[in-house]
Coordinates of C-alpha atoms and ligand atoms in Angstrom, one line a residue:
X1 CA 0.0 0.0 0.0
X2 CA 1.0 3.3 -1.0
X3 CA 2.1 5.9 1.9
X4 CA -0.3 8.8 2.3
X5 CA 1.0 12.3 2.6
X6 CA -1.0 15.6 3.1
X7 CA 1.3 17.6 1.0
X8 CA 4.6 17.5 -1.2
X9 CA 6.9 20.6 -2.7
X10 CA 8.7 19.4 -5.3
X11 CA 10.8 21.1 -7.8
X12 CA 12.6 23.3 -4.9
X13 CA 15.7 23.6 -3.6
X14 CA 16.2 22.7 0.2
X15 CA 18.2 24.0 2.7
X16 CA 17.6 21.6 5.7
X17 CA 20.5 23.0 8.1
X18 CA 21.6 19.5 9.1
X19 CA 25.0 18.8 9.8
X20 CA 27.3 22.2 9.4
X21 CA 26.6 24.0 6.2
X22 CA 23.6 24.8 4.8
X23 CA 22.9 20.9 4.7
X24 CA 21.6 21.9 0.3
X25 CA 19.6 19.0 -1.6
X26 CA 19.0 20.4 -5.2
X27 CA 16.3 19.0 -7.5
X28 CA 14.6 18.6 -4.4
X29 CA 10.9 17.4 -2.5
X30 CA 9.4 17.9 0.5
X31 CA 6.3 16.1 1.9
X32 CA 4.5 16.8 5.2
X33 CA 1.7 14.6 7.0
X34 CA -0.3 15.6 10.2
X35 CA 2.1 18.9 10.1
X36 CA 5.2 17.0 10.6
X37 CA 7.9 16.3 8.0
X38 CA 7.2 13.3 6.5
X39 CA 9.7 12.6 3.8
X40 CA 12.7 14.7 2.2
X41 CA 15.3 14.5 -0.5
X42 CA 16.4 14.5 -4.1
X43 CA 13.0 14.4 -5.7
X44 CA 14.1 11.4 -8.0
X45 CA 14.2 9.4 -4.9
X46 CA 10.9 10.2 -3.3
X47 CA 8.5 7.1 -3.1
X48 CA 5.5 6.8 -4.8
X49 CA 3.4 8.3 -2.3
X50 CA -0.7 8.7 -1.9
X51 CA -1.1 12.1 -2.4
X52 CA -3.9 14.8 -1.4
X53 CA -2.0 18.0 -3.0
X54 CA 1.3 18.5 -4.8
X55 CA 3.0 22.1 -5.0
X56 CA 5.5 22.5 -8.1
X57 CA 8.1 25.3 -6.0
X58 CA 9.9 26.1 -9.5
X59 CA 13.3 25.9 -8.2
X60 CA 12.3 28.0 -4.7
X61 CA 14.5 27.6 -1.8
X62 CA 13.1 25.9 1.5
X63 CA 14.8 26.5 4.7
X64 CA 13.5 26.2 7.9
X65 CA 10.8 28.7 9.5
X66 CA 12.8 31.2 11.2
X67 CA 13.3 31.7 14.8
X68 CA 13.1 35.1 16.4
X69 CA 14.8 33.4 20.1
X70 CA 15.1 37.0 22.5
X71 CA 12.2 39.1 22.0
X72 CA 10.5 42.1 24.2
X73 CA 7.8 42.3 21.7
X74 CA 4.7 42.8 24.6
X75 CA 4.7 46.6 25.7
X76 CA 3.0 49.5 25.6
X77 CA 3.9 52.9 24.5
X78 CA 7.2 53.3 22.8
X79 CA 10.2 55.6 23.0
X80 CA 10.3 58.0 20.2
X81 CA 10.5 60.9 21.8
X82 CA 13.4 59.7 24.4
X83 CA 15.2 59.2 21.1
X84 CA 14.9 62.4 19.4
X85 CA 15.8 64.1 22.9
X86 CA 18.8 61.7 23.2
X87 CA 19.8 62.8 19.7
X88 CA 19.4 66.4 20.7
X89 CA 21.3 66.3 23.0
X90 CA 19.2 65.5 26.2
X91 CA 21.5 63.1 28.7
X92 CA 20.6 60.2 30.1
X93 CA 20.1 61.5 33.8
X94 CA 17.8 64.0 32.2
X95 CA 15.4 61.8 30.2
X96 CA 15.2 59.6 33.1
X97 CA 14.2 62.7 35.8
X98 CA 11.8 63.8 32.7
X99 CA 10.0 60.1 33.4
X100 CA 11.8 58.5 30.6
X101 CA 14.0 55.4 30.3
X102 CA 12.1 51.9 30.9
X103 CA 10.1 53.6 33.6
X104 CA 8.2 55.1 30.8
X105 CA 7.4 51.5 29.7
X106 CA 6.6 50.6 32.9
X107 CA 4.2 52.7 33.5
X108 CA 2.6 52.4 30.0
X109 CA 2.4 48.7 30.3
X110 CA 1.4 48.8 33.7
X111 CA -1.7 51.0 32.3
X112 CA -2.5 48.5 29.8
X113 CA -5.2 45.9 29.8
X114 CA -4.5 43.3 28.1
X115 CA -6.3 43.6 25.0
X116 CA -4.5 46.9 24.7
X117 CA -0.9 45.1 24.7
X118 CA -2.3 42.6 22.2
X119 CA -3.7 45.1 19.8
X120 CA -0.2 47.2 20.1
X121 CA 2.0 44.7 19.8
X122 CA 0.5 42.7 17.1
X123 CA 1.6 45.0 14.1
X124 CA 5.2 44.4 15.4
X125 CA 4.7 40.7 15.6
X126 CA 3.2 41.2 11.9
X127 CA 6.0 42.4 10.9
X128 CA 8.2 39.8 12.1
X129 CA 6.3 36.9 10.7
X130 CA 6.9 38.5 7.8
X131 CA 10.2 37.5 7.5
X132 CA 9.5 34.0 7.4
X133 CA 9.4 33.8 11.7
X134 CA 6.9 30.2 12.4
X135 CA 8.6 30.1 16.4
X136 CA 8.9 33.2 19.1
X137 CA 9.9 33.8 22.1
X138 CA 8.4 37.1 24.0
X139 CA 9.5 37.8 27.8
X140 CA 7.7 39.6 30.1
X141 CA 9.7 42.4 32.3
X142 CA 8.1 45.7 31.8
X143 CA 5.3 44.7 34.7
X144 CA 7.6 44.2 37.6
X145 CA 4.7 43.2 39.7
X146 CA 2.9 40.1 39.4
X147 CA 0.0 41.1 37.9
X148 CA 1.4 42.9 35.3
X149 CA 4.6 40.2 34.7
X150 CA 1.3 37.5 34.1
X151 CA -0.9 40.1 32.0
X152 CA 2.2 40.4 29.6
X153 CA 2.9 36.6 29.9
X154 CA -0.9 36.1 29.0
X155 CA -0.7 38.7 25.8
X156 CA 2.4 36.7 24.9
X157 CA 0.2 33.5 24.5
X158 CA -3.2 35.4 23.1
X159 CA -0.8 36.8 20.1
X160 CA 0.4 32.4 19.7
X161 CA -3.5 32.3 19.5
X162 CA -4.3 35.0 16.9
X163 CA -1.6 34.3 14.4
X164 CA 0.2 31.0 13.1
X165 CA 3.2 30.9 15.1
X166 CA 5.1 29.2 18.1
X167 CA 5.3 31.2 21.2
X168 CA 7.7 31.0 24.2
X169 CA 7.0 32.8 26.9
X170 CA 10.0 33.9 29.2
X171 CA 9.8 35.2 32.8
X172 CA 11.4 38.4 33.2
X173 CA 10.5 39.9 36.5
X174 CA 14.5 41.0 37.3
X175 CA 14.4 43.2 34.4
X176 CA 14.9 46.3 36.2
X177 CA 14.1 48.1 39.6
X178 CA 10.6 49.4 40.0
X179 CA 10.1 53.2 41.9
X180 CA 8.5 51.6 44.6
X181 CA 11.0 49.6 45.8
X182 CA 13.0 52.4 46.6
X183 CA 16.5 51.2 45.4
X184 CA 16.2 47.9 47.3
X185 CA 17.4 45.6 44.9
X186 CA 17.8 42.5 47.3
X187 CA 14.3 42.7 49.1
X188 CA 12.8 43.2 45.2
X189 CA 14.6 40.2 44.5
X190 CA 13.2 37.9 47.3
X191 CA 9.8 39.5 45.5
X192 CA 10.3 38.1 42.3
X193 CA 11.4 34.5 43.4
X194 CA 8.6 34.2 46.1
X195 CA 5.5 36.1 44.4
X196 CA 6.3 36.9 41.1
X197 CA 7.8 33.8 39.4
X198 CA 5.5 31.0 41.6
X199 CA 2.4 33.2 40.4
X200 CA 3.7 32.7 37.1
X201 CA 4.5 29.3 36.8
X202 CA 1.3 28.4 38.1
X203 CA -0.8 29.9 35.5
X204 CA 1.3 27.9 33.5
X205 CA 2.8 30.8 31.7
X206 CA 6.1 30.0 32.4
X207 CA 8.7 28.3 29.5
X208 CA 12.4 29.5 30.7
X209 CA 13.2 32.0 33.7
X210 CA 15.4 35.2 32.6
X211 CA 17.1 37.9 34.4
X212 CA 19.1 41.1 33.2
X213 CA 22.9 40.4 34.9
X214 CA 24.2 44.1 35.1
X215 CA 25.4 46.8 37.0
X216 CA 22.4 48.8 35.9
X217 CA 19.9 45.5 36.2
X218 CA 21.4 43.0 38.9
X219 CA 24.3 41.1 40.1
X220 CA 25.8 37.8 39.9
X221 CA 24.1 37.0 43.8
X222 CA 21.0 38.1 43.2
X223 CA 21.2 36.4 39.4
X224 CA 21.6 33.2 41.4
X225 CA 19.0 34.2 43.6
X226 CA 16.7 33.6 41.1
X227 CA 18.0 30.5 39.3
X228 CA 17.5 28.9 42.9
X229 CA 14.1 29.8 42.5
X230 CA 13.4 28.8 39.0
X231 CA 15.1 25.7 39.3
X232 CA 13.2 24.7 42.3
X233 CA 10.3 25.0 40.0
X234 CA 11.9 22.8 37.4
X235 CA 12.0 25.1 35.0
X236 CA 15.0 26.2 32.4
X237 CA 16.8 29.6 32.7
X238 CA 18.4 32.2 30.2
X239 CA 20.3 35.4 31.0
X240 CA 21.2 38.8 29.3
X241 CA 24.8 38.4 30.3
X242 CA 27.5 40.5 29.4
X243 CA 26.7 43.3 27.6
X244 CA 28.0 46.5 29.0
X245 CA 30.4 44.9 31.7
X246 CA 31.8 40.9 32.3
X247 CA 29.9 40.1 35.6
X248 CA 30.5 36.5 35.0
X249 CA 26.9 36.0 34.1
X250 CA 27.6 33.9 31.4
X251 CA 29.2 31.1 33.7
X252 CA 26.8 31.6 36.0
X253 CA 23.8 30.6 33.6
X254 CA 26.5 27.5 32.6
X255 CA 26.2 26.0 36.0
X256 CA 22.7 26.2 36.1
X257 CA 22.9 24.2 32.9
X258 CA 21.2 27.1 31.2
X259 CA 19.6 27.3 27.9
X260 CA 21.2 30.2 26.3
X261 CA 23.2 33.4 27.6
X262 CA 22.5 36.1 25.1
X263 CA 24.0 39.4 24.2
X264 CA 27.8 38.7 25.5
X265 CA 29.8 42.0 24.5
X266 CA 32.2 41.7 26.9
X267 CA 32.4 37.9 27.7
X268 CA 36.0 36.2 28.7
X269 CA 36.9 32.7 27.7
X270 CA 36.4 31.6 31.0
X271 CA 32.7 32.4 30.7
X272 CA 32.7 31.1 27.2
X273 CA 34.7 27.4 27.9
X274 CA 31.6 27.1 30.9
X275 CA 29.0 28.2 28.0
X276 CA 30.5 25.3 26.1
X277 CA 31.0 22.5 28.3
X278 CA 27.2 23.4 29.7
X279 CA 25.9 23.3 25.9
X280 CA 24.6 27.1 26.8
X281 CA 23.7 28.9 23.3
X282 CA 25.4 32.2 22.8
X283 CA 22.7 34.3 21.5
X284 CA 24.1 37.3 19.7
X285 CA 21.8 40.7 19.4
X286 CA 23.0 42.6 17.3
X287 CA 20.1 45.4 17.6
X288 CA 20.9 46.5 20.3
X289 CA 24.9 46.8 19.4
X290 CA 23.8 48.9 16.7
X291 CA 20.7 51.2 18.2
X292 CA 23.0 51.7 21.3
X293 CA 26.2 52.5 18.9
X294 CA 28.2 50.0 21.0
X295 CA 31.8 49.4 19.7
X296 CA 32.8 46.4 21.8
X297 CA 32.2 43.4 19.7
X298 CA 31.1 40.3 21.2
X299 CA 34.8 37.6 20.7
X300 CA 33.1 35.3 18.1
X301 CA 36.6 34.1 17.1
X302 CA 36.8 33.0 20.8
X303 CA 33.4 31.3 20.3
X304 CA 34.0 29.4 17.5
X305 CA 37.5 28.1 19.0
X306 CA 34.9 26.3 21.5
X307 CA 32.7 25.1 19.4
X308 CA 29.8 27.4 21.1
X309 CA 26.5 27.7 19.3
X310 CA 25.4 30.8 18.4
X311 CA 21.9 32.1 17.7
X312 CA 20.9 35.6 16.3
X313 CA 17.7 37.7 17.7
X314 CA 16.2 41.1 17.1
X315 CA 15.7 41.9 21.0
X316 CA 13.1 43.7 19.7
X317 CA 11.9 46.5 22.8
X318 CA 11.5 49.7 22.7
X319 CA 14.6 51.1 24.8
X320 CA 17.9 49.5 23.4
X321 CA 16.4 47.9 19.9
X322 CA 13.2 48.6 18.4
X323 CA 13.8 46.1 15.0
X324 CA 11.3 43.8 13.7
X325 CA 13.3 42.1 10.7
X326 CA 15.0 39.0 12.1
X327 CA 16.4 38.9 7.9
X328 CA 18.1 42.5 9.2
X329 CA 19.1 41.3 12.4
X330 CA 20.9 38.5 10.1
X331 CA 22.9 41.1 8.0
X332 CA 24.0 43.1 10.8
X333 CA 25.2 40.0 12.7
X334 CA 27.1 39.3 9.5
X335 CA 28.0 43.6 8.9
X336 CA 28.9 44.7 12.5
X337 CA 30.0 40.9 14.1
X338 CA 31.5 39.4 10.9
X339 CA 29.4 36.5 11.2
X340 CA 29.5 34.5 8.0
X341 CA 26.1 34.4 5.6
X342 CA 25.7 30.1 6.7
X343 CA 26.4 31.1 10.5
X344 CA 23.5 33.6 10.9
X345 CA 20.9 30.9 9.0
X346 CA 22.3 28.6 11.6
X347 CA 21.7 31.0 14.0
X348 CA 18.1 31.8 12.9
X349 CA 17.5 28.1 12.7
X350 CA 19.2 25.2 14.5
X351 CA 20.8 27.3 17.1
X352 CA 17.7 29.1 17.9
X353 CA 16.2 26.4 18.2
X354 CA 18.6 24.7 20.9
X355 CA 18.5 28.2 22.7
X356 CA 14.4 27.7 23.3
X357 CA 15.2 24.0 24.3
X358 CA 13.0 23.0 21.2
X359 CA 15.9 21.0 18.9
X360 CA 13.8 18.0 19.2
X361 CA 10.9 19.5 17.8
X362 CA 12.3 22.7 15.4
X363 CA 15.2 24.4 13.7
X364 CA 16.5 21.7 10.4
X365 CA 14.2 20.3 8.4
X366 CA 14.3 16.5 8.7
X367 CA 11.7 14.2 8.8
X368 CA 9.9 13.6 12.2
X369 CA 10.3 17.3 13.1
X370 CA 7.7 20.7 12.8
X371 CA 6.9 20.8 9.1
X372 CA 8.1 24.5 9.6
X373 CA 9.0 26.1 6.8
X374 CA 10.0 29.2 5.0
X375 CA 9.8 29.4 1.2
X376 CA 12.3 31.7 -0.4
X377 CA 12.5 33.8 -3.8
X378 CA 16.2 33.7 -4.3
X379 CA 18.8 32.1 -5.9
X380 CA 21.1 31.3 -3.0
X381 CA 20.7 31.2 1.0
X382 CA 23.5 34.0 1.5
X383 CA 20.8 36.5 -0.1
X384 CA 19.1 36.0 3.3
X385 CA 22.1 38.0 5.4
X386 CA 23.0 40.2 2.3
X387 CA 19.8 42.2 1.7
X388 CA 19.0 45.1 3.5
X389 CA 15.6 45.7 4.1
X390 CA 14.5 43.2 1.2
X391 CA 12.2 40.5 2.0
X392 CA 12.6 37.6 -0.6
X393 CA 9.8 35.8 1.4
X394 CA 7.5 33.5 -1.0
X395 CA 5.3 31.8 1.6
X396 CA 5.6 31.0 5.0
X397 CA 4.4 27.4 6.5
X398 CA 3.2 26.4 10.3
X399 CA 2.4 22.5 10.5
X400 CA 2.3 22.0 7.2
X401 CA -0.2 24.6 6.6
X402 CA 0.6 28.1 4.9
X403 CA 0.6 31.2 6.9
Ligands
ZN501 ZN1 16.7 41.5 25.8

């Protein structure tokens, strides 16, 4: 008896990401059954299949869906106008006495039901999908009290609803200090792991645990602080480690077998041998490098020598990196890190994928995985990083069905 399929692309090129190239089958076809992957290969291989519906891809490339793996995409308000006083001229200290800086956010969000933060940040998460994007992940941390943390958490999950996409939802509670806990980092702290994240995970709403390790967010203690926490709820963590000082963040997420550390400016080799004995992702953002006009490049060379994975993300937020094009966030990894063209797929794809803890289910294209997919107008994958501001995007697939 013949093997029945839902679906088959043929006459496309594939880029499955296996392996450590671009993993290319030419002449290719694809074939998908109860949204999984089902077969894949040379198309003068594949067996003689029952077939519902067969899509002729005239030499398209298929890669992977994309995967956006650091996002703040849930807020309200934005910062515009902090921007235009920045650039004329307006300091830092001034902004933030004028109620500016993440404060701003805080507030708006905090003000926001949350059909309001659904309905705002939906164009943005338009625009990603856009780029091919079929997985997400969108942290909380502009609520800093548990209601707030949950409503964002809860928006995070409505938007997975509304649109066909994958979301992960990380808790950020230790984002930043609120006013009203008076510069008391510690006892905010104890807050978060007792209130905040338990409330959280309890709703279910909870996929990884992430805290901003800085002097202007909080220290390596109070880090661990809340990997205790989150790890006596059994649940993965992540940190922004790294980026405007080496707090040793990046070996501290390492021991707590963490999935990713992300940002990494100014990690050592120290931090980065612990990354890569833990299997910890290094995801790289380089939005922020360039909205923040940082000039301390994150040590990929230092990277590679270990063998460290490393994903690329748009951080899209509205302080440090408002950018919804994970296909720019690709060329500037390549333009400002040197990243190669094959590197930033990988990061977009397989690495991401191992930074969400979802390799089993995401990130190559090989049969029993997501049938995930983005369809490409071009002629060769390195078109993806080169482009600025193009969008070669054909069609865009989500469990075997388009998008
Ligand atoms: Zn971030």
């Amino acid at each position: 008896m013949r093997q029945k399929v839902d679906r088959v692309w043929r006459n496309a090129r594939i880029a499955s990401l296996r392996g450590d190239g671009y993993g290319v089958v030419d002449k290719a076809a694809l074939a998908t059954t109860d949204g999984k992957i089902s077969w894949l290969g040379p198309q003068a291989e594949m067996p003689d299949f029952d077939l519902s519906e067969t899509i002729d891809l005239d030499g398209r490339w298929i890669t992977p869906g994309l995967i956006d793996c650091h996002t703040h995409l849930v807020y309200a308000g934005n910062r515009a106008q902090e921007f235009e006083q920045r650039l004329g001229g307006a300091t830092y200290e001034e902004i933030s006495k004028a109620g500016g800086g993440i404060v701003s956010t805080v507030r708006a969000t905090r003000a926001a039901s949350k059909d309001e933060l659904i309905r705002q940040s939906l164009p943005r998460l338009d625009h990603i999908l856009a780029d091919g994007v079929t997985t997400i992940e969108i942290k909380s941390g502009y609520g800093l009290d548990t209601e707030t943390e949950c409503r964002m958490l809860e928006a995070a999950r409505a938007l997975g609803q509304q649109r066909r996409v994958r979301v992960r939802t990380s808790f950020l509670g230790a984002h930043a200090l609120p006013i009203e806990a008076g510069g008391d980092k510690d006892a905010y702290i104890e807050m978060v792991c007792t209130e905040q994240l338990p409330a959280a995970a309890r709703a279910g709403l909870v996929d990884a645990v992430d805290v901003f390790c800085e002097g202007i967010g909080f220290s390596n203690g109070q880090t661990r602080r809340v990997f205790e926490a989150a790890k006596a709820l059994g649940l993965p963590v992540k940190l922004h480690a790294e980026q405007l000082s080496n707090l040793n963040g990046a070996a501290l997420v390492a021991e707590y077998g963490g999935l990713s550390a992300d940002h990494l400016e100014f990690v050592d080799e120290a931090g980065i041998r612990a990354m890569a004995a833990a299997g910890t992702v290094a995801v790289l953002l380089p939005g922020a490098f360039y909205f923040l006009c940082d000039t301390h490049v994150p040590p990929l060379d230092l990277m590679r020598k270990h063998g460290l994975a490393m994903a690329v993300a748009t951080d899209c937020n509205p302080g440090s990196s408002p950018l919804t094009s994970i296909l720019l966030a690709m060329n500037m990894a390549c333009t400002l890190f040197q990243m190669t063209p094959v590197e930033a797929l990988a990061g977009v794809t397989r690495h991401a994928a191992k930074a969400l803890g979802m390799t089993a289910e995401i990130g190559t294209l090989e049969a029993g995985k997501a049938c995930d997919l983005a369809i490409w107008d071009i002629e060769h994958p390195a078109e993806l990083s080169y482009a600025i501001g193009f969008n070669p995007l054909y069609q865009r697939i989500v469990g075997g069905q388009n998008a």
